[in-house]
XYZ file of C-alpha atoms in Angstrom:
180
model
C -11.767 4.870 -14.315
C -10.298 1.642 -13.512
C -6.287 0.069 -12.780
C -4.477 -2.201 -13.747
C -2.119 -4.498 -11.261
C 1.863 -3.935 -12.639
C 3.215 -6.621 -10.325
C 2.811 -8.119 -6.962
C 5.227 -9.142 -4.051
C 5.070 -10.909 -0.721
C 7.488 -11.687 1.703
C 7.297 -14.017 4.640
C 10.759 -12.816 6.948
C 10.869 -8.515 7.581
C 12.081 -6.975 4.785
C 11.761 -3.526 3.348
C 11.392 -5.103 0.348
C 9.344 -7.465 -1.178
C 10.497 -9.790 -3.874
C 8.042 -9.838 -7.310
C 5.713 -13.175 -7.520
C 3.676 -14.161 -10.130
C 0.758 -13.898 -7.953
C -0.989 -13.723 -4.729
C -2.937 -14.888 -2.595
C -5.419 -12.729 -0.775
C -6.915 -14.314 2.746
C -10.560 -12.746 3.908
C -9.333 -10.667 6.965
C -6.240 -11.469 7.516
C -4.440 -10.125 4.367
C -1.116 -11.503 1.769
C -0.716 -15.578 2.081
C 2.837 -16.106 4.113
C 3.279 -12.277 3.578
C 4.676 -11.199 7.570
C 2.028 -8.176 7.317
C -0.727 -11.129 7.241
C -3.382 -11.082 10.272
C -6.425 -10.204 12.175
C -3.402 -7.704 14.737
C -0.994 -5.824 13.446
C 1.999 -6.903 12.711
C 4.156 -3.979 11.861
C 6.705 -3.683 14.564
C 6.396 -0.304 15.902
C 2.268 -1.098 16.241
C 3.382 -4.396 17.721
C 5.587 -2.737 20.305
C 2.873 0.088 20.990
C -0.201 -2.188 21.357
C -0.459 -6.058 19.402
C -4.320 -6.069 19.754
C -4.613 -3.345 17.779
C -7.139 -4.200 14.910
C -4.089 -5.165 11.554
C -5.618 -1.838 9.210
C -2.368 -2.932 6.852
C -2.805 -6.045 5.865
C -2.649 -4.881 1.748
C -0.356 -2.243 0.778
C -0.549 -1.246 -2.861
C 1.895 1.778 -4.755
C 1.016 3.727 -7.989
C 3.656 2.970 -9.963
C 3.203 6.629 -10.878
C 5.476 7.025 -8.288
C 7.947 5.333 -9.611
C 8.166 7.447 -12.728
C 7.872 10.745 -10.874
C 10.703 10.383 -8.108
C 12.786 9.179 -11.318
C 12.727 12.438 -12.206
C 14.834 13.217 -8.481
C 17.124 10.458 -9.324
C 15.570 7.649 -7.484
C 15.238 4.058 -9.599
C 12.435 2.144 -7.619
C 10.847 -0.610 -8.982
C 7.321 -2.532 -7.703
C 8.337 -4.123 -4.801
C 11.286 -2.087 -3.780
C 9.035 0.573 -1.438
C 7.800 -3.085 0.653
C 4.349 -2.790 -0.997
C 2.173 -5.800 -2.011
C 0.056 -4.423 -5.480
C 2.108 -2.453 -7.070
C -1.054 -0.434 -9.916
C -1.846 2.092 -12.420
C -4.181 4.203 -13.126
C -5.953 4.596 -10.172
C -5.261 7.612 -8.142
C -4.862 5.580 -4.970
C -3.839 8.324 -2.914
C -7.342 10.863 -4.253
C -9.475 7.247 -2.909
C -11.315 8.323 0.235
C -11.485 5.670 3.262
C -13.808 2.667 2.974
C -13.312 2.485 -1.026
C -13.332 -1.093 -1.726
C -10.834 -2.593 -4.715
C -12.245 -5.504 -6.794
C -9.432 -7.087 -8.195
C -9.331 -9.642 -10.775
C -11.473 -12.389 -10.143
C -12.263 -11.873 -7.008
C -10.510 -10.656 -4.933
C -12.392 -7.115 -2.932
C -9.822 -4.614 -0.802
C -11.313 -2.286 2.015
C -8.909 1.242 1.637
C -8.125 2.059 5.067
C -5.566 5.105 4.849
C -2.492 6.212 3.738
C 1.347 4.926 4.542
C 3.054 6.373 6.807
C 6.144 6.544 5.052
C 9.102 5.893 8.021
C 13.218 6.415 8.103
C 13.660 2.730 6.406
C 13.012 4.530 3.014
C 16.264 6.616 3.476
C 18.181 3.449 4.382
C 16.586 2.398 1.052
C 17.761 5.053 -0.654
C 19.093 8.408 0.733
C 16.725 11.337 -0.040
C 13.941 9.391 -0.760
C 11.928 10.317 2.155
C 11.645 13.398 0.992
C 10.164 12.727 -2.018
C 7.324 11.051 -0.855
C 6.329 12.271 1.691
C 5.882 16.395 1.091
C 3.858 19.575 2.408
C 1.325 20.991 -0.332
C 0.780 25.084 -0.888
C -0.929 25.560 2.617
C 1.628 23.625 4.264
C -0.127 19.734 4.988
C 1.920 16.913 4.759
C 1.288 14.817 1.874
C 1.719 11.659 2.266
C 2.212 9.873 -1.679
C 3.907 6.131 0.027
C 1.031 4.510 -1.099
C -2.436 3.596 0.497
C -3.505 0.509 2.798
C -6.358 -1.986 2.881
C -8.099 -4.924 4.064
C -9.157 -7.792 2.583
C -13.012 -8.086 2.066
C -12.824 -11.247 -0.570
C -10.258 -13.060 -0.895
C -8.860 -14.577 -3.937
C -5.369 -14.918 -6.506
C -4.185 -11.548 -8.025
C -1.766 -11.530 -10.542
C -0.216 -8.574 -12.807
C -2.460 -7.592 -15.561
C -5.940 -7.901 -13.391
C -7.608 -5.423 -14.199
C -9.105 -3.015 -9.917
C -12.156 -1.614 -10.512
C -12.803 1.188 -7.438
C -16.635 1.023 -5.395
C -17.170 3.990 -3.230
C -18.610 4.169 0.187
C -22.014 5.781 0.135
C -22.348 9.565 2.088
C -19.701 11.783 2.868
C -16.237 10.987 1.623
C -14.385 10.619 4.324
C -10.062 11.675 2.933
C -7.184 9.131 3.557
C -5.553 9.736 6.555
C -2.357 7.766 8.028
C -2.676 4.185 9.142
């Protein structure tokens, strides 16, 4: 099943939320042009502190718009870009994709899925109690992370709200997403 881009967001400064844009330009091997998290090596502050030479597997953050309705049932009001994502989607099960899935967006952009976003306490600083809504446990007690997925840019291009997203699953055994 194909999905749709509902919003795009970027920020050139460190901030939890990212303003919505009319479009973003994805740069191969780097991320979103002008975004603070773009680069070949890690840009997330906690990861830079651990090892600034790590490859950046978090160049582009995607969140499914359906999550906003889910947390809304618990009284939280979240809009695109407010959880720091670059691309907000609808109609595609991002969390169910395996590692290595290619997402073809718009005319030319291609993202490769690297893993799950590991939500942090900044989510509770944004709205108290929201972290427990985006991180939980399944019936077996396993941690379930719902705050989106991370990816790297394989082919650049401009992405706009309304663009289609086509998924291409990797060949071979599928590896479930884990936090990156």
